[in-house]
Amino acid sequence: MQLHISPSLRHVTVFPGKGFREFIKVKVASRRISYRMLFYSLLFLTFLLRFAFVLTAVDSIEGENKCSTIGCLGKKLRPRVLGRRLESSVPEVVYQVLQEPIRKDELQGRSDIPESLEEFMAEMKEIKFDAETFAVKLREMVTLMEQRTRTAKIQEYLYRHIASSSIPKQLHCLALKLANEHSNNAAARLQLPSAELVPALVDNSYFHFVLASDNVLAASVVATSLVRNSLRPQKVVLHIITDRKTYYPMQAWFSLHPLLPAIIEVKALHHFDWFSKGKVPVLEEMEKDQKVRSQFRGGSSAIVANNTEKPKVIASKLQALSPKYNSVMNHIRINLPELFPSLNKVVFLDDDIVIQTDLSPLWDIDMNGKVNGAVETCRGEDKFVMSKKLKSYLNFSHPLISKNFNPDECAWAYGMNIFDLEAWRKTNISLTYHYWVEQNLKSDLSLWQLGTLPPGLIAFHGHVYIIDPFWHMLGLGYQENTSLADAESAGVIHFNGRAKPWLDIAFPELRPLWAKYINFSDKFIKSCHIIRAS
């Protein structure tokens, strides 16, 4: 059989196959309908429906996002022949009920709401709900679950905030015992380093590392992992900077636990004559920052009591209250050129990292005149950790930020940074840093909420040399998606986030990477009940 459709679509001509000598002409516009005409019309429609079915089937196989067939085009244009439109079998009343809002207090005290899918299914089978009742029950159950999930998430964030902000009793015990040892044991008061090694502190032929920390246990892990994995430990100089209260415990620990042949220096900030309020802008900024936060944030109770904000927003505000973000140890890196006036290059280390390889190759990197060698944090396989751009840290709804920076520009990481101090001294990086910290305080912390990274991103803008991600793997303290194999293959791993490895909230599968550098048989570690398990 052959089919011919006229260009005007007013005539359809069917040519029969062998056995018929004449053709039949059907006039669509005609009102006269014969049986023969009806027969061939049905035959034609059957053929057309089969054709449309094949097109629709092909379109379904190709998927919703492709549109390479007539059937797909037919769906887009909504005809009923070229592309079938599958109507929903769900009654309209279900959609109407599910779209109705529920007041926050409407479900309080209710005992008739199913609390699990199993309970809901059992009730549905027993009572035989109609569509409307089914939708009402489903909406109530899901809403109740959402409310409870939100409350649980906020409580989790609050407990993590409390756990990460307080000093564990084991660490407090360690500091007290070491301070006591410093006062009673001459061996715990040795000069660090010894007199004959002092010249190495300003010798640029050595590999100079800087660690700022008020956590003795954390500092010991960084130092041990650095020296143990160094191919030339005799060329390693580690400058440890701490505060006044931690100086004696820190000196006692490294006096009693030398990491020879590496050279360890322990100094407190008060040993630097120039480091005082009035001479160092960051100290005044920190004092103002603390006052602004206490007035502006309203404390953790006020943050948690907010019923309108999403849990993640509440989590970020709780994190902003963490004492570490207002710690001088966190800000000290901006004063590196003044702290080490004789050095040309240093590698700055955070105290929540673990070094797993020899870091001497970092001195061979030509940074092309840049000041800061850092790992970018917007490219990588882990999209959760390596997805940070400037808009992740800076508030681009503020005109002062939006008119000066590009929100989609890649961010970089603090934690393991190469600083070319010689190049730094030729810039205004430190002045820029202090200027923007002051602007943030004047704007009631509306330019960014927490930490030293946001002003660092601004101050070092245009002065960053991107290094290989191997040198710095991030995220081990705020997500557990990092596999143990990937973490073991990185040169430096960083437990940035709340789940620090010395806390009980650390991720148990990742904590051994840190704990392996602790001697749990040491008398101070044992007496303070610092155990291997998390």
mmCIF file of C-alpha atoms in Angstrom, residues 228-514:
data_model
loop_
_atom_site.group_PDB
_atom_site.id
_atom_site.type_symbol
_atom_site.label_atom_id
_atom_site.label_comp_id
_atom_site.label_asym_id
_atom_site.label_seq_id
_atom_site.Cartn_x
_atom_site.Cartn_y
_atom_site.Cartn_z
ATOM 1 C CA ARG A 228 60.965 11.769 60.455
ATOM 2 C CA ASN A 229 60.087 12.165 56.769
ATOM 3 C CA SER A 230 62.950 14.494 55.899
ATOM 4 C CA LEU A 231 65.756 13.103 53.729
ATOM 5 C CA ARG A 232 68.159 15.690 55.174
ATOM 6 C CA PRO A 233 67.004 16.286 58.764
ATOM 7 C CA GLN A 234 70.342 17.909 59.620
ATOM 8 C CA LYS A 235 69.334 20.799 57.323
ATOM 9 C CA VAL A 236 65.910 21.292 58.919
ATOM 10 C CA VAL A 237 65.277 24.287 61.194
ATOM 11 C CA LEU A 238 61.849 24.481 62.827
ATOM 12 C CA HIS A 239 60.913 27.815 64.424
ATOM 13 C CA ILE A 240 58.063 27.289 66.901
ATOM 14 C CA ILE A 241 56.237 30.426 68.011
ATOM 15 C CA THR A 242 53.798 30.241 70.888
ATOM 16 C CA ASP A 243 52.113 32.488 73.427
ATOM 17 C CA ARG A 244 53.200 33.379 76.942
ATOM 18 C CA LYS A 245 51.120 30.730 78.769
ATOM 19 C CA THR A 246 52.285 27.865 76.533
ATOM 20 C CA TYR A 247 55.958 28.825 76.305
ATOM 21 C CA TYR A 248 57.199 26.846 79.329
ATOM 22 C CA PRO A 249 55.278 23.624 78.505
ATOM 23 C CA MET A 250 56.414 23.898 74.866
ATOM 24 C CA GLN A 251 60.055 24.431 75.841
ATOM 25 C CA ALA A 252 59.892 21.556 78.329
ATOM 26 C CA TRP A 253 58.499 19.161 75.742
ATOM 27 C CA PHE A 254 61.115 19.859 73.069
ATOM 28 C CA SER A 255 63.934 19.982 75.634
ATOM 29 C CA LEU A 256 62.989 16.508 76.824
ATOM 30 C CA HIS A 257 62.099 15.230 73.337
ATOM 31 C CA PRO A 258 64.823 16.525 70.997
ATOM 32 C CA LEU A 259 64.469 15.725 67.313
ATOM 33 C CA LEU A 260 68.144 15.562 66.439
ATOM 34 C CA PRO A 261 69.784 16.235 64.074
ATOM 35 C CA ALA A 262 67.064 18.795 63.237
ATOM 36 C CA ILE A 263 67.256 22.182 64.956
ATOM 37 C CA ILE A 264 64.262 23.311 67.015
ATOM 38 C CA GLU A 265 63.727 26.876 68.214
ATOM 39 C CA VAL A 266 60.963 27.731 70.688
ATOM 40 C CA LYS A 267 60.073 31.393 71.197
ATOM 41 C CA ALA A 268 57.105 33.202 72.694
ATOM 42 C CA LEU A 269 55.641 36.337 71.188
ATOM 43 C CA HIS A 270 56.633 38.391 74.212
ATOM 44 C CA HIS A 271 60.278 37.669 73.350
ATOM 45 C CA PHE A 272 59.901 39.985 70.355
ATOM 46 C CA ASP A 273 60.262 43.529 71.711
ATOM 47 C CA TRP A 274 58.393 45.090 68.814
ATOM 48 C CA PHE A 275 55.386 42.744 69.134
ATOM 49 C CA SER A 276 53.107 44.799 71.378
ATOM 50 C CA LYS A 277 49.808 46.624 71.134
ATOM 51 C CA GLY A 278 50.272 49.954 69.439
ATOM 52 C CA LYS A 279 53.092 48.600 67.290
ATOM 53 C CA VAL A 280 51.341 45.586 65.779
ATOM 54 C CA PRO A 281 47.960 46.430 64.168
ATOM 55 C CA VAL A 282 46.679 42.870 64.362
ATOM 56 C CA LEU A 283 46.627 42.954 68.183
ATOM 57 C CA GLU A 284 44.327 45.973 68.207
ATOM 58 C CA GLU A 285 42.231 44.420 65.434
ATOM 59 C CA MET A 286 41.827 41.227 67.448
ATOM 60 C CA GLU A 287 40.654 43.180 70.484
ATOM 61 C CA LYS A 288 38.088 45.053 68.402
ATOM 62 C CA ASP A 289 37.062 41.849 66.667
ATOM 63 C CA GLN A 290 36.309 40.185 69.991
ATOM 64 C CA LYS A 291 34.122 43.105 71.091
ATOM 65 C CA VAL A 292 32.239 43.196 67.791
ATOM 66 C CA ARG A 293 31.595 39.453 67.839
ATOM 67 C CA SER A 294 30.292 39.511 71.405
ATOM 68 C CA GLN A 295 27.802 42.261 70.533
ATOM 69 C CA PHE A 296 26.947 41.287 66.990
ATOM 70 C CA ARG A 297 26.550 37.529 67.249
ATOM 71 C CA GLY A 298 24.698 37.264 70.531
ATOM 72 C CA GLY A 299 26.400 34.023 71.450
ATOM 73 C CA SER A 300 25.713 30.428 70.477
ATOM 74 C CA SER A 301 22.294 30.357 72.203
ATOM 75 C CA ALA A 302 20.978 33.189 70.045
ATOM 76 C CA ILE A 303 22.340 31.571 66.889
ATOM 77 C CA VAL A 304 20.775 28.172 67.607
ATOM 78 C CA ALA A 305 17.431 29.756 68.551
ATOM 79 C CA ASN A 306 17.002 31.170 65.040
ATOM 80 C CA ASN A 307 14.134 29.244 63.422
ATOM 81 C CA THR A 308 14.391 30.727 59.944
ATOM 82 C CA GLU A 309 17.977 30.089 58.888
ATOM 83 C CA LYS A 310 19.219 26.870 57.333
ATOM 84 C CA PRO A 311 21.329 24.520 59.497
ATOM 85 C CA LYS A 312 24.430 25.146 57.371
ATOM 86 C CA VAL A 313 24.136 28.912 57.930
ATOM 87 C CA ILE A 314 23.789 28.312 61.661
ATOM 88 C CA ALA A 315 26.844 26.032 61.530
ATOM 89 C CA SER A 316 28.946 28.737 59.857
ATOM 90 C CA LYS A 317 27.885 31.302 62.461
ATOM 91 C CA LEU A 318 28.763 28.927 65.288
ATOM 92 C CA GLN A 319 32.113 28.333 63.660
ATOM 93 C CA ALA A 320 32.672 32.088 63.582
ATOM 94 C CA LEU A 321 32.525 32.057 67.380
ATOM 95 C CA SER A 322 35.418 29.611 67.655
ATOM 96 C CA PRO A 323 38.254 31.112 69.723
ATOM 97 C CA LYS A 324 40.850 30.075 67.159
ATOM 98 C CA TYR A 325 39.524 32.635 64.692
ATOM 99 C CA ASN A 326 40.405 35.369 67.145
ATOM 100 C CA SER A 327 43.716 33.804 68.175
ATOM 101 C CA VAL A 328 47.002 35.582 67.677
ATOM 102 C CA MET A 329 48.438 32.243 66.547
ATOM 103 C CA ASN A 330 46.082 32.407 63.593
ATOM 104 C CA HIS A 331 47.088 35.950 62.619
ATOM 105 C CA ILE A 332 50.827 35.720 63.216
ATOM 106 C CA ARG A 333 51.725 34.656 59.663
ATOM 107 C CA ILE A 334 51.061 38.178 58.380
ATOM 108 C CA ASN A 335 54.100 39.332 60.425
ATOM 109 C CA LEU A 336 56.564 36.760 59.069
ATOM 110 C CA PRO A 337 58.843 39.335 57.365
ATOM 111 C CA GLU A 338 59.257 41.156 60.690
ATOM 112 C CA LEU A 339 59.572 37.979 62.759
ATOM 113 C CA PHE A 340 62.398 36.655 60.586
ATOM 114 C CA PRO A 341 64.161 39.676 59.086
ATOM 115 C CA SER A 342 67.262 37.681 58.071
ATOM 116 C CA LEU A 343 65.488 34.871 56.235
ATOM 117 C CA ASN A 344 64.675 34.847 52.522
ATOM 118 C CA LYS A 345 62.203 31.966 52.375
ATOM 119 C CA VAL A 346 60.184 29.961 54.909
ATOM 120 C CA VAL A 347 57.479 27.305 54.804
ATOM 121 C CA PHE A 348 54.654 28.091 57.198
ATOM 122 C CA LEU A 349 52.852 25.132 58.801
ATOM 123 C CA ASP A 350 49.546 25.002 60.668
ATOM 124 C CA ASP A 351 49.452 22.819 63.775
ATOM 125 C CA ASP A 352 46.638 20.605 62.445
ATOM 126 C CA ILE A 353 48.689 19.138 59.594
ATOM 127 C CA VAL A 354 50.737 15.958 59.220
ATOM 128 C CA ILE A 355 53.788 15.816 56.942
ATOM 129 C CA GLN A 356 54.198 12.540 55.075
ATOM 130 C CA THR A 357 57.054 13.268 52.701
ATOM 131 C CA ASP A 358 60.328 15.175 52.406
ATOM 132 C CA LEU A 359 59.537 18.887 51.985
ATOM 133 C CA SER A 360 62.974 20.055 50.845
ATOM 134 C CA PRO A 361 61.866 20.112 47.140
ATOM 135 C CA LEU A 362 59.698 23.112 48.022
ATOM 136 C CA TRP A 363 62.876 25.207 48.068
ATOM 137 C CA ASP A 364 63.546 24.250 44.448
ATOM 138 C CA ILE A 365 60.245 25.710 43.199
ATOM 139 C CA ASP A 366 60.730 28.883 41.183
ATOM 140 C CA MET A 367 57.772 31.069 42.159
ATOM 141 C CA ASN A 368 58.489 33.653 39.435
ATOM 142 C CA GLY A 369 58.642 36.530 41.880
ATOM 143 C CA LYS A 370 55.395 35.602 43.644
ATOM 144 C CA VAL A 371 55.200 35.783 47.429
ATOM 145 C CA ASN A 372 52.928 32.923 48.445
ATOM 146 C CA GLY A 373 53.169 29.359 47.136
ATOM 147 C CA ALA A 374 49.813 27.690 47.804
ATOM 148 C CA VAL A 375 47.458 24.978 46.558
ATOM 149 C CA GLU A 376 44.332 26.082 44.701
ATOM 150 C CA THR A 377 41.046 24.930 46.211
ATOM 151 C CA CYS A 378 38.636 25.133 43.276
ATOM 152 C CA ARG A 379 39.939 22.263 41.151
ATOM 153 C CA GLY A 380 40.189 18.628 42.132
ATOM 154 C CA GLU A 381 38.421 15.290 42.307
ATOM 155 C CA ASP A 382 36.838 15.986 45.687
ATOM 156 C CA LYS A 383 34.190 18.517 44.644
ATOM 157 C CA PHE A 384 33.128 19.123 48.237
ATOM 158 C CA VAL A 385 36.565 20.213 49.431
ATOM 159 C CA MET A 386 38.056 21.508 46.183
ATOM 160 C CA SER A 387 35.196 23.792 45.158
ATOM 161 C CA LYS A 388 36.142 26.967 46.980
ATOM 162 C CA LYS A 389 36.149 30.285 45.138
ATOM 163 C CA LEU A 390 36.293 33.831 46.455
ATOM 164 C CA LYS A 391 32.502 33.822 46.784
ATOM 165 C CA SER A 392 32.864 30.932 49.256
ATOM 166 C CA TYR A 393 34.582 33.257 51.742
ATOM 167 C CA LEU A 394 33.733 36.849 50.860
ATOM 168 C CA ASN A 395 30.310 38.490 50.966
ATOM 169 C CA PHE A 396 29.706 39.664 47.405
ATOM 170 C CA SER A 397 26.394 41.263 48.339
ATOM 171 C CA HIS A 398 28.490 43.974 49.977
ATOM 172 C CA PRO A 399 29.451 46.689 47.452
ATOM 173 C CA LEU A 400 32.958 47.029 48.859
ATOM 174 C CA ILE A 401 33.633 43.393 47.955
ATOM 175 C CA SER A 402 31.648 43.162 44.708
ATOM 176 C CA LYS A 403 33.313 46.162 43.072
ATOM 177 C CA ASN A 404 36.865 45.002 43.864
ATOM 178 C CA PHE A 405 36.891 41.229 43.317
ATOM 179 C CA ASN A 406 35.662 38.476 41.012
ATOM 180 C CA PRO A 407 33.402 35.988 42.850
ATOM 181 C CA ASP A 408 34.374 33.098 40.559
ATOM 182 C CA GLU A 409 38.107 33.499 41.030
ATOM 183 C CA CYS A 410 39.741 30.415 42.522
ATOM 184 C CA ALA A 411 40.642 30.472 46.220
ATOM 185 C CA TRP A 412 43.768 28.923 47.721
ATOM 186 C CA ALA A 413 44.625 27.297 51.037
ATOM 187 C CA TYR A 414 46.414 28.305 54.207
ATOM 188 C CA GLY A 415 48.066 25.484 56.164
ATOM 189 C CA MET A 416 51.198 24.674 54.165
ATOM 190 C CA ASN A 417 52.517 27.744 52.365
ATOM 191 C CA ILE A 418 55.849 28.722 50.874
ATOM 192 C CA PHE A 419 56.558 32.381 51.636
ATOM 193 C CA ASP A 420 59.244 34.269 49.728
ATOM 194 C CA LEU A 421 60.021 36.857 52.401
ATOM 195 C CA GLU A 422 62.433 38.695 50.122
ATOM 196 C CA ALA A 423 59.677 39.299 47.573
ATOM 197 C CA TRP A 424 57.156 40.011 50.341
ATOM 198 C CA ARG A 425 59.192 42.915 51.695
ATOM 199 C CA LYS A 426 58.877 44.662 48.335
ATOM 200 C CA THR A 427 55.048 44.689 48.507
ATOM 201 C CA ASN A 428 52.303 46.287 50.606
ATOM 202 C CA ILE A 429 50.699 42.931 51.460
ATOM 203 C CA SER A 430 50.772 43.424 55.237
ATOM 204 C CA LEU A 431 49.267 46.933 55.010
ATOM 205 C CA THR A 432 46.526 45.638 52.704
ATOM 206 C CA TYR A 433 45.732 42.857 55.162
ATOM 207 C CA HIS A 434 45.357 45.230 58.098
ATOM 208 C CA TYR A 435 43.293 47.681 56.021
ATOM 209 C CA TRP A 436 40.720 45.053 55.067
ATOM 210 C CA VAL A 437 40.504 43.592 58.580
ATOM 211 C CA GLU A 438 39.733 47.112 59.791
ATOM 212 C CA GLN A 439 37.078 47.542 57.073
ATOM 213 C CA ASN A 440 35.430 44.298 58.129
ATOM 214 C CA LEU A 441 35.270 45.481 61.726
ATOM 215 C CA LYS A 442 33.787 48.816 60.683
ATOM 216 C CA SER A 443 31.094 46.981 58.720
ATOM 217 C CA ASP A 444 30.124 44.741 61.681
ATOM 218 C CA LEU A 445 31.825 41.680 60.172
ATOM 219 C CA SER A 446 29.711 41.909 57.007
ATOM 220 C CA LEU A 447 32.597 41.486 54.526
ATOM 221 C CA TRP A 448 33.358 37.986 55.835
ATOM 222 C CA GLN A 449 32.485 36.052 58.960
ATOM 223 C CA LEU A 450 35.496 34.155 60.178
ATOM 224 C CA GLY A 451 39.158 33.358 59.990
ATOM 225 C CA THR A 452 42.325 34.804 58.526
ATOM 226 C CA LEU A 453 41.906 33.260 55.082
ATOM 227 C CA PRO A 454 39.430 35.876 53.723
ATOM 228 C CA PRO A 455 41.731 38.860 54.420
ATOM 229 C CA GLY A 456 44.616 36.680 53.250
ATOM 230 C CA LEU A 457 42.858 36.038 49.933
ATOM 231 C CA ILE A 458 42.551 39.796 49.525
ATOM 232 C CA ALA A 459 46.026 40.789 50.728
ATOM 233 C CA PHE A 460 47.890 38.190 48.650
ATOM 234 C CA HIS A 461 45.719 38.782 45.580
ATOM 235 C CA GLY A 462 48.020 38.739 42.568
ATOM 236 C CA HIS A 463 50.948 37.445 44.659
ATOM 237 C CA VAL A 464 50.099 33.720 44.734
ATOM 238 C CA TYR A 465 52.008 30.998 42.907
ATOM 239 C CA ILE A 466 49.958 27.804 42.523
ATOM 240 C CA ILE A 467 51.760 24.614 43.567
ATOM 241 C CA ASP A 468 50.860 20.971 42.975
ATOM 242 C CA PRO A 469 47.928 19.647 45.096
ATOM 243 C CA PHE A 470 50.163 16.778 46.214
ATOM 244 C CA TRP A 471 51.766 19.168 48.687
ATOM 245 C CA HIS A 472 48.576 19.948 50.559
ATOM 246 C CA MET A 473 45.453 17.778 50.918
ATOM 247 C CA LEU A 474 42.650 19.533 52.780
ATOM 248 C CA GLY A 475 39.355 18.691 54.431
ATOM 249 C CA LEU A 476 40.246 15.877 56.826
ATOM 250 C CA GLY A 477 38.667 17.768 59.705
ATOM 251 C CA TYR A 478 35.259 18.544 58.258
ATOM 252 C CA GLN A 479 34.317 15.666 55.955
ATOM 253 C CA GLU A 480 34.903 11.935 55.940
ATOM 254 C CA ASN A 481 34.676 11.327 52.198
ATOM 255 C CA THR A 482 38.456 11.318 51.880
ATOM 256 C CA SER A 483 39.627 7.759 51.440
ATOM 257 C CA LEU A 484 42.486 6.491 53.570
ATOM 258 C CA ALA A 485 44.433 5.530 50.431
ATOM 259 C CA ASP A 486 44.171 9.043 48.975
ATOM 260 C CA ALA A 487 45.195 10.622 52.279
ATOM 261 C CA GLU A 488 48.188 8.323 52.617
ATOM 262 C CA SER A 489 49.412 9.285 49.143
ATOM 263 C CA ALA A 490 49.459 13.060 49.836
ATOM 264 C CA GLY A 491 52.615 14.891 50.851
ATOM 265 C CA VAL A 492 50.871 16.936 53.554
ATOM 266 C CA ILE A 493 47.414 16.287 54.991
ATOM 267 C CA HIS A 494 45.436 18.996 56.728
ATOM 268 C CA PHE A 495 42.796 18.373 59.402
ATOM 269 C CA ASN A 496 41.185 21.750 58.798
ATOM 270 C CA GLY A 497 37.681 21.880 60.233
ATOM 271 C CA ARG A 498 36.185 21.088 63.635
ATOM 272 C CA ALA A 499 37.092 17.397 63.810
ATOM 273 C CA LYS A 500 40.682 17.883 64.904
ATOM 274 C CA PRO A 501 42.617 14.628 65.335
ATOM 275 C CA TRP A 502 43.260 15.311 69.034
ATOM 276 C CA LEU A 503 39.505 15.578 69.733
ATOM 277 C CA ASP A 504 36.998 12.798 70.368
ATOM 278 C CA ILE A 505 34.967 14.029 67.373
ATOM 279 C CA ALA A 506 37.806 13.199 64.955
ATOM 280 C CA PHE A 507 36.966 10.812 62.139
ATOM 281 C CA PRO A 508 38.230 7.438 63.422
ATOM 282 C CA GLU A 509 39.447 6.139 60.052
ATOM 283 C CA LEU A 510 41.620 9.247 59.472
ATOM 284 C CA ARG A 511 42.923 9.851 62.996
ATOM 285 C CA PRO A 512 45.615 7.102 62.826
ATOM 286 C CA LEU A 513 47.452 9.154 60.186
ATOM 287 C CA TRP A 514 48.026 11.730 62.932
#
